[in-house]
Coordinates of C-alpha atoms in Angstrom, one line a residue:
Chain A
M144 CA 127.7 23.2 101.9
H145 CA 124.2 24.8 101.7
R146 CA 123.9 28.0 99.7
E147 CA 121.4 30.4 98.0
T148 CA 122.3 32.6 95.0
T149 CA 120.8 36.1 94.5
L150 CA 119.1 36.5 91.1
E151 CA 117.6 39.9 91.7
S152 CA 117.4 42.4 94.7
R153 CA 114.7 45.0 94.8
E154 CA 114.7 47.8 97.4
I155 CA 111.2 48.3 98.9
F156 CA 112.0 50.9 101.6
R157 CA 115.0 52.9 102.8
G158 CA 114.3 54.6 106.1
R159 CA 116.0 56.2 109.1
I160 CA 117.0 53.0 110.8
L161 CA 116.3 50.1 108.4
R162 CA 116.2 49.2 104.7
L163 CA 114.0 46.5 103.3
T164 CA 114.7 44.4 100.2
V165 CA 112.9 41.6 98.5
D166 CA 115.3 39.3 96.6
R167 CA 114.7 36.5 94.2
V168 CA 117.1 33.6 95.0
E169 CA 118.0 30.3 93.5
L170 CA 118.1 27.5 96.0
E171 CA 120.5 24.6 95.9
D172 CA 118.1 22.3 94.0
G173 CA 117.7 25.0 91.3
S174 CA 114.3 26.1 92.4
V175 CA 113.5 29.8 92.9
S176 CA 112.2 31.5 96.0
S177 CA 112.0 35.0 97.5
R178 CA 113.7 36.5 100.6
E179 CA 112.3 39.5 102.5
I180 CA 115.3 40.9 104.2
V181 CA 115.6 43.8 106.8
H182 CA 119.0 45.5 106.6
H183 CA 120.2 47.3 109.7
H184 CA 123.6 48.8 110.7
G185 CA 123.6 46.8 113.9
G186 CA 123.9 47.7 117.6
A187 CA 126.1 47.7 120.6
A188 CA 125.0 46.9 124.1
I189 CA 126.9 47.0 127.4
L190 CA 126.3 45.4 130.8
P191 CA 127.6 47.8 133.6
L192 CA 128.5 45.7 136.6
D193 CA 129.8 47.5 139.8
E194 CA 132.1 46.2 142.5
A195 CA 129.1 45.1 144.6
G196 CA 127.7 42.9 141.8
R197 CA 124.9 45.3 140.8
V198 CA 123.9 46.2 137.3
T199 CA 122.6 49.5 136.0
M200 CA 119.6 48.9 133.7
V201 CA 117.6 51.1 131.5
R202 CA 113.8 51.1 131.5
Q203 CA 112.1 52.6 128.4
F204 CA 109.0 52.5 126.3
R205 CA 109.3 50.2 123.3
Y206 CA 106.8 51.1 120.7
A207 CA 106.8 47.7 118.9
F208 CA 105.6 46.1 122.2
G209 CA 103.4 49.0 123.4
S210 CA 105.1 48.7 126.8
E211 CA 108.2 49.5 128.9
L212 CA 111.0 47.0 128.8
M213 CA 114.1 46.7 131.0
E214 CA 117.3 46.4 129.0
I215 CA 121.0 46.9 129.4
P216 CA 122.3 50.2 127.9
A217 CA 122.5 50.0 124.1
G218 CA 122.4 51.9 120.9
K219 CA 122.4 51.7 117.1
L220 CA 125.6 51.8 115.2
E221 CA 126.1 54.5 112.6
A222 CA 127.4 53.1 109.3
G223 CA 131.0 51.9 109.8
E224 CA 131.1 52.8 113.5
D225 CA 133.3 50.8 115.9
P226 CA 130.9 48.8 118.1
R227 CA 133.1 49.0 121.2
A228 CA 133.2 52.8 120.9
A229 CA 129.5 52.9 120.4
A230 CA 128.9 50.8 123.5
I231 CA 131.1 53.0 125.6
R232 CA 129.3 56.1 124.3
E233 CA 125.9 54.7 125.1
L234 CA 127.0 53.8 128.6
E235 CA 128.0 57.4 129.2
E236 CA 125.0 59.0 127.5
E237 CA 122.3 56.8 128.9
C238 CA 123.7 56.0 132.4
G239 CA 126.3 58.6 133.1
L240 CA 128.9 55.9 133.6
V241 CA 132.5 55.5 132.5
A242 CA 134.3 52.1 132.7
D243 CA 138.0 51.5 133.2
K244 CA 137.5 47.9 132.1
V245 CA 135.5 46.8 129.0
T246 CA 135.4 43.1 128.0
E247 CA 133.9 41.6 124.8
L248 CA 131.0 39.2 125.3
G249 CA 130.7 38.3 121.6
C250 CA 127.9 39.2 119.4
I251 CA 124.4 37.9 118.6
Y252 CA 122.3 37.7 115.4
P253 CA 118.8 38.6 116.7
S254 CA 116.6 37.2 114.0
V255 CA 118.6 35.2 111.4
G256 CA 115.7 34.3 109.1
Y257 CA 115.1 37.8 107.7
D258 CA 117.3 40.4 109.4
D259 CA 121.0 41.1 109.0
E260 CA 121.4 42.9 112.3
I261 CA 124.3 42.1 114.5
I262 CA 124.4 43.2 118.2
Y263 CA 127.8 43.4 119.8
L264 CA 127.8 42.7 123.6
Y265 CA 130.2 44.1 126.2
L266 CA 130.8 43.9 129.9
A267 CA 131.7 47.2 131.7
E268 CA 133.5 47.1 135.0
K269 CA 135.5 49.5 137.3
L270 CA 132.8 52.1 136.8
H271 CA 133.0 55.9 137.5
R272 CA 130.1 58.2 137.6
T273 CA 129.6 61.2 135.3
A274 CA 126.5 63.0 134.0
P275 CA 124.0 61.1 131.8
R276 CA 123.1 62.9 128.5
P277 CA 120.2 61.1 126.8
D278 CA 119.6 61.9 123.2
S279 CA 116.7 64.2 122.6
G280 CA 113.6 62.1 122.2
E281 CA 115.0 59.4 124.4
F282 CA 113.1 59.0 127.7
L283 CA 114.5 56.5 130.1
T284 CA 114.6 55.5 133.8
L285 CA 117.7 53.9 135.4
E286 CA 117.3 51.0 137.8
T287 CA 119.9 48.9 139.5
H288 CA 119.5 45.1 140.1
S289 CA 121.9 42.5 141.3
L290 CA 123.4 40.3 138.6
E291 CA 121.8 37.3 140.4
A292 CA 118.3 38.9 140.4
L293 CA 118.7 39.5 136.7
R294 CA 119.8 35.9 136.1
D295 CA 116.7 34.7 138.0
M296 CA 114.5 37.1 135.9
A297 CA 116.0 35.8 132.7
L298 CA 115.5 32.2 133.8
A299 CA 111.9 32.9 134.9
G300 CA 111.1 34.5 131.5
A301 CA 110.6 38.0 133.1
L302 CA 113.6 39.5 131.2
R303 CA 112.9 39.1 127.5
D304 CA 115.1 41.5 125.5
A305 CA 117.4 39.1 123.6
K306 CA 120.6 41.2 124.0
T307 CA 119.9 41.6 127.7
V308 CA 119.3 37.9 128.3
A309 CA 122.4 37.0 126.4
A310 CA 124.7 39.5 128.2
V311 CA 123.3 38.7 131.6
L312 CA 123.7 34.9 131.2
K313 CA 127.1 35.1 129.6
T314 CA 128.4 37.4 132.4
V315 CA 127.1 35.1 135.1
M316 CA 128.8 32.1 133.5
L317 CA 132.1 33.8 132.8
R318 CA 132.2 35.0 136.4
A319 CA 131.4 31.5 137.7
A320 CA 134.1 30.0 135.5
G321 CA 136.6 32.7 136.7
Q322 CA 135.8 31.9 140.3
G323 CA 135.5 28.1 139.8
Chain B
M202 CA 105.7 55.6 133.1
H203 CA 107.1 56.2 129.7
R204 CA 104.8 56.0 126.7
E205 CA 104.5 56.9 123.0
T206 CA 101.1 57.5 121.3
T207 CA 100.3 56.6 117.7
L208 CA 99.2 59.5 115.6
E209 CA 99.2 57.7 112.2
S210 CA 100.3 54.3 110.9
R211 CA 101.2 53.8 107.3
E212 CA 101.7 50.3 105.8
I213 CA 104.8 50.3 103.5
F214 CA 105.0 46.6 102.7
R215 CA 103.0 43.4 103.4
G216 CA 105.0 40.3 102.4
R217 CA 105.1 36.5 103.0
I218 CA 106.8 36.7 106.3
L219 CA 106.8 40.3 107.5
R220 CA 104.9 43.6 107.3
L221 CA 106.5 47.0 107.6
T222 CA 104.8 50.1 108.9
V223 CA 106.1 53.7 109.4
D224 CA 104.2 55.4 112.3
R225 CA 104.1 59.0 113.4
V226 CA 104.2 59.0 117.2
E227 CA 103.9 61.6 119.9
L228 CA 106.6 61.3 122.6
E229 CA 106.0 62.0 126.3
D230 CA 107.3 65.6 125.9
G231 CA 104.7 66.3 123.2
S232 CA 107.3 66.2 120.3
V233 CA 106.6 64.1 117.3
S234 CA 108.8 61.3 115.9
S235 CA 108.6 58.4 113.5
R236 CA 108.8 54.6 114.2
E237 CA 109.8 52.2 111.5
I238 CA 108.4 48.9 112.7
V239 CA 108.7 45.3 111.4
H240 CA 105.7 43.1 112.2
H241 CA 106.2 39.4 112.3
H242 CA 104.0 36.5 113.6
G243 CA 106.8 35.3 115.8
G244 CA 108.7 32.0 116.1
A245 CA 109.2 28.9 118.2
A246 CA 112.5 27.2 118.9
I247 CA 113.3 24.0 120.8
L248 CA 116.5 22.6 122.2
P249 CA 116.5 18.7 121.9
L250 CA 118.6 17.3 124.6
D251 CA 119.2 13.5 124.8
E252 CA 119.9 11.3 127.9
A253 CA 123.7 11.5 127.1
G254 CA 123.6 15.4 127.3
R255 CA 123.9 15.8 123.5
V256 CA 121.9 18.3 121.5
T257 CA 120.6 17.9 117.9
M258 CA 121.4 21.1 116.0
V259 CA 120.5 22.3 112.5
R260 CA 123.0 23.8 110.1
Q261 CA 121.5 25.8 107.3
F262 CA 122.2 28.7 104.9
R263 CA 121.0 32.1 106.2
Y264 CA 120.6 34.5 103.3
A265 CA 120.8 37.6 105.4
F266 CA 124.3 36.6 106.5
G267 CA 125.5 34.9 103.3
S268 CA 126.7 31.9 105.2
E269 CA 125.6 28.8 107.1
L270 CA 124.7 29.1 110.7
M271 CA 124.2 26.5 113.4
E272 CA 120.9 26.8 115.3
I273 CA 118.5 24.9 117.4
P274 CA 115.4 23.6 115.5
A275 CA 112.9 26.5 115.0
G276 CA 110.2 27.8 112.7
K277 CA 107.9 30.7 112.1
L278 CA 104.4 30.8 113.7
E279 CA 101.4 31.0 111.5
A280 CA 98.9 33.7 112.6
G281 CA 97.4 32.6 115.9
E282 CA 99.3 29.3 116.1
D283 CA 100.2 27.9 119.5
P284 CA 104.0 28.2 119.9
R285 CA 104.4 25.0 121.8
A286 CA 102.7 23.0 119.1
A287 CA 104.8 24.8 116.5
A288 CA 108.0 24.0 118.3
I289 CA 107.0 20.3 118.6
R290 CA 106.1 20.2 114.9
E291 CA 109.5 21.8 113.8
L292 CA 111.4 19.3 116.0
E293 CA 109.7 16.4 114.1
E294 CA 109.9 18.0 110.6
E295 CA 113.5 19.2 110.9
C296 CA 115.1 16.6 113.1
G297 CA 112.8 13.6 113.0
L298 CA 112.5 13.7 116.8
V299 CA 109.5 13.3 119.1
A300 CA 109.8 14.4 122.8
D301 CA 108.0 12.9 125.7
K302 CA 108.9 15.9 127.9
V303 CA 108.7 19.6 126.7
T304 CA 109.6 22.4 129.1
E305 CA 109.1 26.1 128.6
L306 CA 112.2 28.3 128.6
G307 CA 110.4 31.6 128.3
C308 CA 110.5 33.9 125.3
I309 CA 112.8 36.5 123.8
Y310 CA 112.2 39.7 122.0
P311 CA 115.0 39.6 119.3
S312 CA 115.2 43.3 118.4
V313 CA 113.1 45.5 120.6
G314 CA 113.9 48.8 118.8
Y315 CA 112.0 48.2 115.6
D316 CA 110.6 44.6 115.5
D317 CA 107.6 43.1 117.3
E318 CA 108.8 39.5 116.9
I319 CA 108.6 37.2 119.9
I320 CA 110.5 33.8 119.8
Y321 CA 109.2 31.2 122.3
L322 CA 111.8 28.8 123.6
Y323 CA 111.4 25.2 124.7
L324 CA 113.6 22.3 126.0
A325 CA 112.8 18.9 124.6
E326 CA 113.8 15.7 126.5
K327 CA 113.0 12.0 126.5
L328 CA 113.4 11.9 122.7
H329 CA 112.4 9.2 120.3
R330 CA 113.4 9.0 116.7
T331 CA 111.0 9.3 113.7
A332 CA 111.6 10.4 110.1
P333 CA 112.5 14.0 109.4
R334 CA 110.3 15.7 106.8
P335 CA 111.9 19.1 105.9
D336 CA 109.6 21.6 104.1
S337 CA 110.2 21.9 100.4
G338 CA 112.9 24.6 99.8
E339 CA 114.4 23.9 103.3
F340 CA 117.9 22.4 103.1
L341 CA 119.6 21.6 106.3
T342 CA 122.2 19.3 107.9
L343 CA 121.8 17.9 111.4
E344 CA 124.7 17.8 113.8
T345 CA 125.0 16.8 117.4
H346 CA 127.1 18.5 120.0
S347 CA 127.3 18.2 123.8
L348 CA 125.5 20.9 125.8
E349 CA 128.8 21.8 127.4
A350 CA 130.5 22.3 123.9
L351 CA 127.6 24.5 122.9
R352 CA 127.9 26.5 126.1
D353 CA 131.6 27.0 125.4
M354 CA 130.8 28.0 121.8
A355 CA 128.3 30.5 123.1
L356 CA 130.7 32.0 125.6
A357 CA 133.5 32.2 123.1
G358 CA 131.2 34.0 120.6
A359 CA 131.2 31.2 118.0
L360 CA 127.5 30.5 118.5
R361 CA 125.6 33.7 117.5
D362 CA 122.0 33.0 116.7
A363 CA 120.2 34.8 119.6
K364 CA 117.5 32.1 120.2
T365 CA 120.2 29.4 120.2
V366 CA 122.4 31.3 122.7
A367 CA 119.5 32.1 125.0
A368 CA 118.2 28.5 124.9
V369 CA 121.6 26.9 125.4
L370 CA 122.6 29.1 128.3
K371 CA 119.2 28.9 130.0
T372 CA 119.3 25.1 129.7
V373 CA 122.8 24.9 131.2
M374 CA 121.7 27.1 134.2
L375 CA 118.5 25.3 134.9
R376 CA 120.3 22.0 134.9
A377 CA 123.0 23.3 137.2
A378 CA 120.3 24.7 139.5
G379 CA 118.4 21.4 139.4
Q380 CA 121.6 19.4 140.3
G381 CA 122.8 22.0 142.8

């Protein structure tokens, strides 16, 4: 069993969405190293799939990449917030959709080397329309694509957001298994 | 077209593996907000698949999660490093494997909201054995699992590392398409 023991943890930054610590750790051979760790409350993301096999996607500017990206609806968790409730809330706020059926798709750890974020994934089905209510400062465009087109985009490398790739491919496989 | 314009960028931290900035940005309605952004050189990950359909996986302690995780072989890029060369190097260092065939599986953006990291994914086939040479301070155990078992673990939520989930599911689908 591999392990690392914390000797000291120093907080470098505490912001609106993340916290950064630099820790001194003892490795299993007794040597000492440092760990730069981003702390984040995690996120919830939800793939809204209608009866015709079409998915509502969100296009928005992502500052870290200097460009627009296409993603499934998602949002940050508040401290202690239930991820399923957060996913359902984001689906309504960003897309104006309410789902009668919500299925867990597991969770992903986006960047295990230095970030403790967990993103919880859900599949939303049996959708009803309501009015979107984006947060102030959130600018987004909705698009719909067939699940098959999104799968092809993921396989071709055109869809890159990790939570979106994971949710699309898991949904395709679960449906294939259900039908198989 | 959505966009955000940088008004000011302040460097909070510059470490061994990441840099943190807090930027003031102007949103498309003219309002001003802040963006906490982690800057990272990116990573390369490679799924080694043998002729029998078995994958060599790496089990290691991940400090951010306080536990061991199972992942495909991977490593950080140095500034300006070619990701394909980095993936091939990690495969040899961590697993003692050399591949005669390396296929691109696209890239993923692990956490688009606040992190500019890109992870490049590859599939390694036609493998030959050499001697592993882990970096000093890197402690890992190798395991082999069938691609089908890894797919099932990903779908059941037992496999959580994002690059591993993406590479496993893409490989399964590309092979199914190739055989189909």
